[in-house]
PDB file of C-alpha atoms in Angstrom:
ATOM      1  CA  UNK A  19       0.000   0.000   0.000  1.00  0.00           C
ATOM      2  CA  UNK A  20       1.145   3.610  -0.374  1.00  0.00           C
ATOM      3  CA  UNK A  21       1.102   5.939   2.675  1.00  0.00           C
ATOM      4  CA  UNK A  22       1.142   9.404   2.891  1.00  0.00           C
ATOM      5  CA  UNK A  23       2.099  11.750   5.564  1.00  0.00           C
ATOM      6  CA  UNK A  24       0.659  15.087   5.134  1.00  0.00           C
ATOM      7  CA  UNK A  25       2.797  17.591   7.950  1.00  0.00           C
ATOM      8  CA  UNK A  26       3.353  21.456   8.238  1.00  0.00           C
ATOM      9  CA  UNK A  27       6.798  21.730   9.218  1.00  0.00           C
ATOM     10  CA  UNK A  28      10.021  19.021   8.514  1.00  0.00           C
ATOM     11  CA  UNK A  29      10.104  16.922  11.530  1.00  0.00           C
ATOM     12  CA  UNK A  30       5.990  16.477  12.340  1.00  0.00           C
ATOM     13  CA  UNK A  31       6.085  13.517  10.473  1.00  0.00           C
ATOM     14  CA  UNK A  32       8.963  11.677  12.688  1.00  0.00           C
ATOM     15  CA  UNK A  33       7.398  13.160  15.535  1.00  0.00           C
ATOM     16  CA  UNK A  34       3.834  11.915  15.097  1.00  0.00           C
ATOM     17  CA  UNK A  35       4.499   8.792  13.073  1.00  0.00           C
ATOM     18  CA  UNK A  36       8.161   8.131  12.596  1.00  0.00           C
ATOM     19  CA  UNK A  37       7.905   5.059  14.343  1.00  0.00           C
ATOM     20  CA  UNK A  38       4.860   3.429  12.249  1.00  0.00           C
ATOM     21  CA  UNK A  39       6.498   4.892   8.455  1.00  0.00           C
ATOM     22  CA  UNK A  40       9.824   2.856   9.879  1.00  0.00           C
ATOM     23  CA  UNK A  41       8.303  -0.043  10.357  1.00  0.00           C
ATOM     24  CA  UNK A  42       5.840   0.177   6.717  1.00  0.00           C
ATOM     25  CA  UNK A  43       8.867   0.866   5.156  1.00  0.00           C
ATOM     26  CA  UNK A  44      10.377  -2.611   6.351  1.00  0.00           C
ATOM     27  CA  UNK A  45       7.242  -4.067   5.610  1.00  0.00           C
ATOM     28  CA  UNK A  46       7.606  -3.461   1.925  1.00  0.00           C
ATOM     29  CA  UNK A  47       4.989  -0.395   1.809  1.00  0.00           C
ATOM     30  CA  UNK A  48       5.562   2.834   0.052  1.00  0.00           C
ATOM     31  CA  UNK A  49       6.112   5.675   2.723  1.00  0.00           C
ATOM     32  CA  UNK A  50       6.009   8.898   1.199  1.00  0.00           C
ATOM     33  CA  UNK A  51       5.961  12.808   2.740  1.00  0.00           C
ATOM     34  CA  UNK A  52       4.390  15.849   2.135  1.00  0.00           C
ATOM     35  CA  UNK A  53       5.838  18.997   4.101  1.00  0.00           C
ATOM     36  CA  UNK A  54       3.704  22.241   2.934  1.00  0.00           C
ATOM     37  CA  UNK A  55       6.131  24.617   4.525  1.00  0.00           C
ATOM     38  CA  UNK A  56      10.050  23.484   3.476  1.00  0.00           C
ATOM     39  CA  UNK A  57      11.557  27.013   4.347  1.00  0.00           C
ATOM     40  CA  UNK A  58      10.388  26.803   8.323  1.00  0.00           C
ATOM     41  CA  UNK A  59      11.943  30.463   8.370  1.00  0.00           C
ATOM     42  CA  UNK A  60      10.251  31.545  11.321  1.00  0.00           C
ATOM     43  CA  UNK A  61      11.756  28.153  13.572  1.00  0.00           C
ATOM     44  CA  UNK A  62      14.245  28.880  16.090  1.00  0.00           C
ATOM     45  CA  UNK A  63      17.561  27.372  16.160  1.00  0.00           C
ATOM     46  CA  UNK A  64      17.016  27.042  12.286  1.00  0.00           C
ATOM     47  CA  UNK A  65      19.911  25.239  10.520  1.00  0.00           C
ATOM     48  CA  UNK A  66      20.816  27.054   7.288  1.00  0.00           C
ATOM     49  CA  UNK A  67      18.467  25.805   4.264  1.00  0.00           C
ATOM     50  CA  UNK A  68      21.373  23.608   2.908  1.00  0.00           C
ATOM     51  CA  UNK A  69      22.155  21.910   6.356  1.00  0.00           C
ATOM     52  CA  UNK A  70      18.100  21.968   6.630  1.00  0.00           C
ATOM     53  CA  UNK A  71      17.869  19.916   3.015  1.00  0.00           C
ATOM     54  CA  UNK A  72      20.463  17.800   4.648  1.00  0.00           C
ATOM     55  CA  UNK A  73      18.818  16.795   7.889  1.00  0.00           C
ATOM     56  CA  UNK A  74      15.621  16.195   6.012  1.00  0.00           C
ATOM     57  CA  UNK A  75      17.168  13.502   3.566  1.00  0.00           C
ATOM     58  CA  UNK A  76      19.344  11.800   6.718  1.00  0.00           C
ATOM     59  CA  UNK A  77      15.801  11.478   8.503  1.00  0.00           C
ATOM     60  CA  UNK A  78      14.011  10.063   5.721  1.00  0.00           C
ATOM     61  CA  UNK A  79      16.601   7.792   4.589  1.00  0.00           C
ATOM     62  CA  UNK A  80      16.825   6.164   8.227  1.00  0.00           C
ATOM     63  CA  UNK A  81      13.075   5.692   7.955  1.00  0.00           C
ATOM     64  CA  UNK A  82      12.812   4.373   4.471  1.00  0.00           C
ATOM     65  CA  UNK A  83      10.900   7.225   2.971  1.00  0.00           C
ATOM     66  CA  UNK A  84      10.450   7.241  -0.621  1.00  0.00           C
ATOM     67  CA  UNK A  85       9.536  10.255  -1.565  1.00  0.00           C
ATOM     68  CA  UNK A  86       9.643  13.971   0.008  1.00  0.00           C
ATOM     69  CA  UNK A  87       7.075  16.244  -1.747  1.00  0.00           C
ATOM     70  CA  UNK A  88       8.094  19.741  -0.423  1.00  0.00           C
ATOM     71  CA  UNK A  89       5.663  23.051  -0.498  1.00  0.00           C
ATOM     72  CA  UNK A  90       7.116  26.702   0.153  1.00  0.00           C
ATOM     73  CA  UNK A  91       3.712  28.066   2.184  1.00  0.00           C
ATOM     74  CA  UNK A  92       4.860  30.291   4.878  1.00  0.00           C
ATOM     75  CA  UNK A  93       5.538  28.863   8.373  1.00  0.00           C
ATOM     76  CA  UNK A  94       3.359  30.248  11.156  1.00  0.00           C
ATOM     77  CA  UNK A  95       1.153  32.170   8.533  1.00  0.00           C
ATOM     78  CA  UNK A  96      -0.876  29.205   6.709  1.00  0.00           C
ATOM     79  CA  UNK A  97      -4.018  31.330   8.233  1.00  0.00           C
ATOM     80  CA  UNK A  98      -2.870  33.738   5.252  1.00  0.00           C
ATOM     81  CA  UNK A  99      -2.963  31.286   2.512  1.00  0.00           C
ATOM     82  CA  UNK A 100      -5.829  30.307   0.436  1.00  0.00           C
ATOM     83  CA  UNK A 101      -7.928  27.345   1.618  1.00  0.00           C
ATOM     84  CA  UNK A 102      -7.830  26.843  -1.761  1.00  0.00           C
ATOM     85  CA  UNK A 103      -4.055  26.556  -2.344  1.00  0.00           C
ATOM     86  CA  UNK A 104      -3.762  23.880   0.393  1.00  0.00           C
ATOM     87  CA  UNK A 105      -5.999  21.664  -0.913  1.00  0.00           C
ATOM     88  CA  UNK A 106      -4.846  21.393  -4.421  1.00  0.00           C
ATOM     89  CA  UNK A 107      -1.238  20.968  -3.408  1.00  0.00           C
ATOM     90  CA  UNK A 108      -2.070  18.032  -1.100  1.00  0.00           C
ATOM     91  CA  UNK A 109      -4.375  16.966  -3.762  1.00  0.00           C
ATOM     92  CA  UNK A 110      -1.604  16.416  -6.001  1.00  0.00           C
ATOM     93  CA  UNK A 111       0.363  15.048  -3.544  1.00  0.00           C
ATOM     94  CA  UNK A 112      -2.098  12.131  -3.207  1.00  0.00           C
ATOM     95  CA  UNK A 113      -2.260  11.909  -7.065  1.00  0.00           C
ATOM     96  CA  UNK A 114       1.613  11.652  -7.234  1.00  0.00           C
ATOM     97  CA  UNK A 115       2.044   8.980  -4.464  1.00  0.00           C
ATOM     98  CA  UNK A 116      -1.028   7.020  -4.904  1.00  0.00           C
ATOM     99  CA  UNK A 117      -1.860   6.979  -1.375  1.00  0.00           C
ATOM    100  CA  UNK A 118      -4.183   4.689  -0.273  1.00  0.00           C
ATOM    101  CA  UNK A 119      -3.461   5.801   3.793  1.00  0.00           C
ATOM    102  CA  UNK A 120      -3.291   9.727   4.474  1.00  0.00           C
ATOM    103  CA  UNK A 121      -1.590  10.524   7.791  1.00  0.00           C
ATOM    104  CA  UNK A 122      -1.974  14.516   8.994  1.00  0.00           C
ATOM    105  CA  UNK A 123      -2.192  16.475  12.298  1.00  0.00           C
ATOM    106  CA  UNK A 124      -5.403  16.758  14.522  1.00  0.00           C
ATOM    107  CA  UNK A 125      -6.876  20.637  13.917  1.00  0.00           C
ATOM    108  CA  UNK A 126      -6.837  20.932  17.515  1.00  0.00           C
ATOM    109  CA  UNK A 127      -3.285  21.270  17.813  1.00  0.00           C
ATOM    110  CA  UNK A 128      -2.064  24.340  19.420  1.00  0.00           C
ATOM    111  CA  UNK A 129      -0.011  25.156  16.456  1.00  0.00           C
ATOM    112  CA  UNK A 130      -2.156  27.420  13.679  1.00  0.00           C
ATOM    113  CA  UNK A 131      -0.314  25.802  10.421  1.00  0.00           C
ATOM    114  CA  UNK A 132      -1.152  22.126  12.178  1.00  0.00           C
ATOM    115  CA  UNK A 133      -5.087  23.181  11.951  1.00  0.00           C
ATOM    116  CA  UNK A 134      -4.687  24.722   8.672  1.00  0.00           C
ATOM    117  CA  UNK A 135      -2.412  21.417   7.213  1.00  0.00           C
ATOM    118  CA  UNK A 136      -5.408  19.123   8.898  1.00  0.00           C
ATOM    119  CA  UNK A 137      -8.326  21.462   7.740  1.00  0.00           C
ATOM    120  CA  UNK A 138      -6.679  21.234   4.244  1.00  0.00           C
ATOM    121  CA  UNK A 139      -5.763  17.812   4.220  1.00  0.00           C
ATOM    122  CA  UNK A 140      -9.564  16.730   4.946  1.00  0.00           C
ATOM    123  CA  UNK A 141     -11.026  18.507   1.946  1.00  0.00           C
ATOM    124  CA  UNK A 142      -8.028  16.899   0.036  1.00  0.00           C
ATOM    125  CA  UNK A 143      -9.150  13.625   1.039  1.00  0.00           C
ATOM    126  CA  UNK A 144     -12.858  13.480  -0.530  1.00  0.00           C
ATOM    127  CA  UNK A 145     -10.821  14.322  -4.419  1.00  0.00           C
ATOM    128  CA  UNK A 146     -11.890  10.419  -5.013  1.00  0.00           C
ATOM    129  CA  UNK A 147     -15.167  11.497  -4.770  1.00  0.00           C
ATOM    130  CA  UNK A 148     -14.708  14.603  -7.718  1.00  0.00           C
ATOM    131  CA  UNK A 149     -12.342  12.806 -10.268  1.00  0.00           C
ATOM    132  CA  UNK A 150     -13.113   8.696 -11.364  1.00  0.00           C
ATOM    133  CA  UNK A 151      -9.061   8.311 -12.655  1.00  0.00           C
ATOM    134  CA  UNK A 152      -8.249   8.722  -8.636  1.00  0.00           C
ATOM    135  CA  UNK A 153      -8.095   5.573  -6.374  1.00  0.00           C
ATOM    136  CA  UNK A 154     -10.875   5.957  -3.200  1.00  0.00           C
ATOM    137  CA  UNK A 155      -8.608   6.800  -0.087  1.00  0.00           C
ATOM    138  CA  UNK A 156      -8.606   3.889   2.434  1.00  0.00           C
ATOM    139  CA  UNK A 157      -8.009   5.690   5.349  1.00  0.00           C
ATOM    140  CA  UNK A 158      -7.322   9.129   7.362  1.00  0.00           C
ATOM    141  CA  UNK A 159      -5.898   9.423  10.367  1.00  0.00           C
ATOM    142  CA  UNK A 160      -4.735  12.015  12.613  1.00  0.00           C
ATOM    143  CA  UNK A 161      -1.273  11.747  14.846  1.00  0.00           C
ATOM    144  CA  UNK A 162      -0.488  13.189  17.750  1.00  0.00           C
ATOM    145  CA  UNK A 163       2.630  15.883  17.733  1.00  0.00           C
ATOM    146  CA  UNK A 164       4.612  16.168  21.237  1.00  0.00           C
ATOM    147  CA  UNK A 165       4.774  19.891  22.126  1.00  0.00           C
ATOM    148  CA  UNK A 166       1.827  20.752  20.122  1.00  0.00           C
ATOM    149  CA  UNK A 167      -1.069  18.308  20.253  1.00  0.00           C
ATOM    150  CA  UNK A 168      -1.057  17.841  23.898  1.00  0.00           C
ATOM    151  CA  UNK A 169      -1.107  21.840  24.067  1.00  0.00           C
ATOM    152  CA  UNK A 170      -4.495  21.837  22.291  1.00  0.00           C
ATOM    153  CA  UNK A 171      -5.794  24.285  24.917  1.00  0.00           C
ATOM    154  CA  UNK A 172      -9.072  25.345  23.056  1.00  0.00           C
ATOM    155  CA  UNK A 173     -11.698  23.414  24.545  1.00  0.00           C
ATOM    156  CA  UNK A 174     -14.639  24.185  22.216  1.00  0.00           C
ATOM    157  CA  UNK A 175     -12.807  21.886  19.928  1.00  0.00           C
ATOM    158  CA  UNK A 176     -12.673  18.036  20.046  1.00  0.00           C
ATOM    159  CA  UNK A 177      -9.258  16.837  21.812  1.00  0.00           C
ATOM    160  CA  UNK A 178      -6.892  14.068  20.369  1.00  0.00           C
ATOM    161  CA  UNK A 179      -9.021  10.809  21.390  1.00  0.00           C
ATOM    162  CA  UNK A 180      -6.839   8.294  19.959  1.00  0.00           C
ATOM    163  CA  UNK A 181      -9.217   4.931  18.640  1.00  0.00           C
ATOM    164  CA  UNK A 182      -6.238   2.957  16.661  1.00  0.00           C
ATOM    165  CA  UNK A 183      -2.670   2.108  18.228  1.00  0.00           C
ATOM    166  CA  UNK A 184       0.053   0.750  15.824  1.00  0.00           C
ATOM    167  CA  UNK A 185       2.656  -1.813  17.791  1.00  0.00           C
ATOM    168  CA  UNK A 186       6.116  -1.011  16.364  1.00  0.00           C
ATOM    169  CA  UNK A 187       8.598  -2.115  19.058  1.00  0.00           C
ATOM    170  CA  UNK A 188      11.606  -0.640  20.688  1.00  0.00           C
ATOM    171  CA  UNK A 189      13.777  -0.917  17.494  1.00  0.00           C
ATOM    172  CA  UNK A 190      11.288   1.606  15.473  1.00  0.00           C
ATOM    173  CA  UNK A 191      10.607   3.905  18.610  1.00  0.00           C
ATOM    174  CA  UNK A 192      15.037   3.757  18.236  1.00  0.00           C
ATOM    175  CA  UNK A 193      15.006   4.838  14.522  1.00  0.00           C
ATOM    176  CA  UNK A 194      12.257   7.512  15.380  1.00  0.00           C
ATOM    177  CA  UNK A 195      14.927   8.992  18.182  1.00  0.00           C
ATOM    178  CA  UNK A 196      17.732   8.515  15.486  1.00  0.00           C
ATOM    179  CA  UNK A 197      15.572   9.991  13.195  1.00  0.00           C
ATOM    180  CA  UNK A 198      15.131  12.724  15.005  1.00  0.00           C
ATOM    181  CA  UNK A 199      18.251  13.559  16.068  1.00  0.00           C
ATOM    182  CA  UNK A 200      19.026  14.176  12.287  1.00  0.00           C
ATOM    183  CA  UNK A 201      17.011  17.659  12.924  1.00  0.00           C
ATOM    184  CA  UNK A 202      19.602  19.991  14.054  1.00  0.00           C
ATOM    185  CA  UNK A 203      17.977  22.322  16.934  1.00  0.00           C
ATOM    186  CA  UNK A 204      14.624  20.272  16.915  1.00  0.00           C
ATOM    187  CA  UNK A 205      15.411  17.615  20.624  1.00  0.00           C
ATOM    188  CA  UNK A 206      15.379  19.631  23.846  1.00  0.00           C
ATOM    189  CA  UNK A 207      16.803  17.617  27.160  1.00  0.00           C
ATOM    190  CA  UNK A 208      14.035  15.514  29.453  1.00  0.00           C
ATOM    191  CA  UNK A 209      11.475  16.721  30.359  1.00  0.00           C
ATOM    192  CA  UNK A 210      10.649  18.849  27.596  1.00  0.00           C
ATOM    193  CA  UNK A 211       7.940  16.469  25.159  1.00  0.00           C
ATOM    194  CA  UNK A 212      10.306  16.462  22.624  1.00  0.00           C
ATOM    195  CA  UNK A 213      13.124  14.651  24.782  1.00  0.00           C
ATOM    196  CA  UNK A 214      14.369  10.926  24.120  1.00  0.00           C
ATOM    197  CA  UNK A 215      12.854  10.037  27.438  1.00  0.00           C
ATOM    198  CA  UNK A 216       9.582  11.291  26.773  1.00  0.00           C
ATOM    199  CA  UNK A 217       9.278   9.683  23.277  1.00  0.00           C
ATOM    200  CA  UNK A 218      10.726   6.581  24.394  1.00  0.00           C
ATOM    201  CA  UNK A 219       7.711   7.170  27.216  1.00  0.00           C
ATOM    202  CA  UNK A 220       5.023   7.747  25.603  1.00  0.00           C
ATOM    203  CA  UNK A 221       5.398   4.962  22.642  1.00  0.00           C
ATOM    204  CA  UNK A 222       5.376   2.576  26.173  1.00  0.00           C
ATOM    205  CA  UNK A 223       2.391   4.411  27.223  1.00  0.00           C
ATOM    206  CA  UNK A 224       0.119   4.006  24.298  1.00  0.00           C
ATOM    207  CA  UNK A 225       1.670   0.962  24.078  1.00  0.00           C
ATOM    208  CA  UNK A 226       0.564  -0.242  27.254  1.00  0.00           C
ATOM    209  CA  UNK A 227      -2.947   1.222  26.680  1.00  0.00           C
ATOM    210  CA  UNK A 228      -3.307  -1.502  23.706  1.00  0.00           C
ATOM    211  CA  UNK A 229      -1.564  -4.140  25.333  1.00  0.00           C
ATOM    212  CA  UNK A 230       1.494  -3.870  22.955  1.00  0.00           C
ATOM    213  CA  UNK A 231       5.118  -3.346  22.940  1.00  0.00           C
ATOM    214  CA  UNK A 232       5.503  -0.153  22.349  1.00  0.00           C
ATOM    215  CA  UNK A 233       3.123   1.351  19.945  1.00  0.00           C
ATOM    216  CA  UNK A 234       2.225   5.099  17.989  1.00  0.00           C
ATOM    217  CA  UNK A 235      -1.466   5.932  18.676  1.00  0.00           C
ATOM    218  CA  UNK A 236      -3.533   7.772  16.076  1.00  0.00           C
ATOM    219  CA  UNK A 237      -7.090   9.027  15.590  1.00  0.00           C
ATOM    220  CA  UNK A 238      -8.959   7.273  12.742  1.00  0.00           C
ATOM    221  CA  UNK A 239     -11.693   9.620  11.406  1.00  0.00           C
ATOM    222  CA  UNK A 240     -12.581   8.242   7.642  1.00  0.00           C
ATOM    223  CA  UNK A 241     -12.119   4.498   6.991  1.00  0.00           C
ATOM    224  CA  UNK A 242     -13.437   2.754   3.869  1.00  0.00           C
ATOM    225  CA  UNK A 243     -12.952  -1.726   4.729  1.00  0.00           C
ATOM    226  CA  UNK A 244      -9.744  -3.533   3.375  1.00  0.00           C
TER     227      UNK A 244
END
């Protein structure tokens, strides 16, 4: 099957499901990744954009990622973007991967281009339904992002409620760390969310939840049987 990851910023996709695209990858699927904002201008502690290019091909290539479909939309200002735009870029991500499994963030993440990516990547999701040459999506799912999902503070909106846990073991929780530490300036020391303890921690968490050796945990929200 082909798999897409639909993310805002480079290193979303390790951090929400770098664990689960490591072990696809060894399981003979196609992982593929779609990052709407490349540039990430406004991060701090951003490498320059060569080193940046760099650190995004050492991650994926530890993970087994195919193919890295990169947008230029400007970080912390997709609220200034067309809906519009979004969609169609997504849209042709999913045309130019095949993806029968979209992965993307929850839109009550506390980071604005995380609702925008998510609001954007649902309307994307439906093109089966406009255009007969594109295969129906199987499946979309949202991922929780340490630092940003469990600082979805507006409670009028629906929190992460995760329904669907994916077992990957301790070796893919290690290549998520590795994978990780590929992103210059991106790990902060324990017990900031985005420390090697508190990854390692909460794959044994929703692991434990499950019943399963370590595990990712995701939100399932469309589903179509297979």
């Amino acid at each position: 099957m082909s798999y897409l990851v639909v993310i805002a910023h480079p290193d979303d996709e390790v951090l929400g499901a770098g664990a689960t695209m490591y072990k696809l990858a060894q399981e003979g699927h196609s992982v593929n990744v779609c990052i709407l904002s490349g540039d990430v201008n406004a991060r701090n502690f951003r490498p320059s954009t060569e080193e940046l290019n760099e650190d995004v091909n050492s991650s994926m290539n530890i993970l087994g990622v195919d193919r890295v479909i990169t947008g230029e939309f400007p970080n912390i200002g997709f609220n200034m973007v067309p809906h519009l735009k979004l969609v169609q870029f997504i849209e042709n991500a999913i045309i130019e991967t095949g993806a029968d499994v979209i992965f993307t963030h929850h839109p009550a993440d506390l980071n604005n281009d995380h609702l925008h990516t998510s609001l954007a990547c649902q309307a994307a999701s439906r093109l089966f339904q406009r255009r007969s040459d594109v295969k129906p999506l199987k499946e979309l799912l949202f991922m929780e992002v340490p630092s940003s999902t469990e600082w979805g503070l507006n409670k009028t909106m629906n929190q992460f409620s995760p329904n669907t846990f994916i077992e990957v073991g301790e070796d893919s929780v290690d290549k998520k760390i590795e994978a990780l530490a590929r992103y210059r300036g991106v790990m902060r020391d324990y017990p900031h969310p985005r420390s090697n303890e508190a990854i390692k921690g909460l794959a044994a968490y929703r692991g434990g939840q499950a019943g399963m050796v370590y595990a990712e945990a995701f939100e399932s929200v469309f589903r179509r049987g297979f």
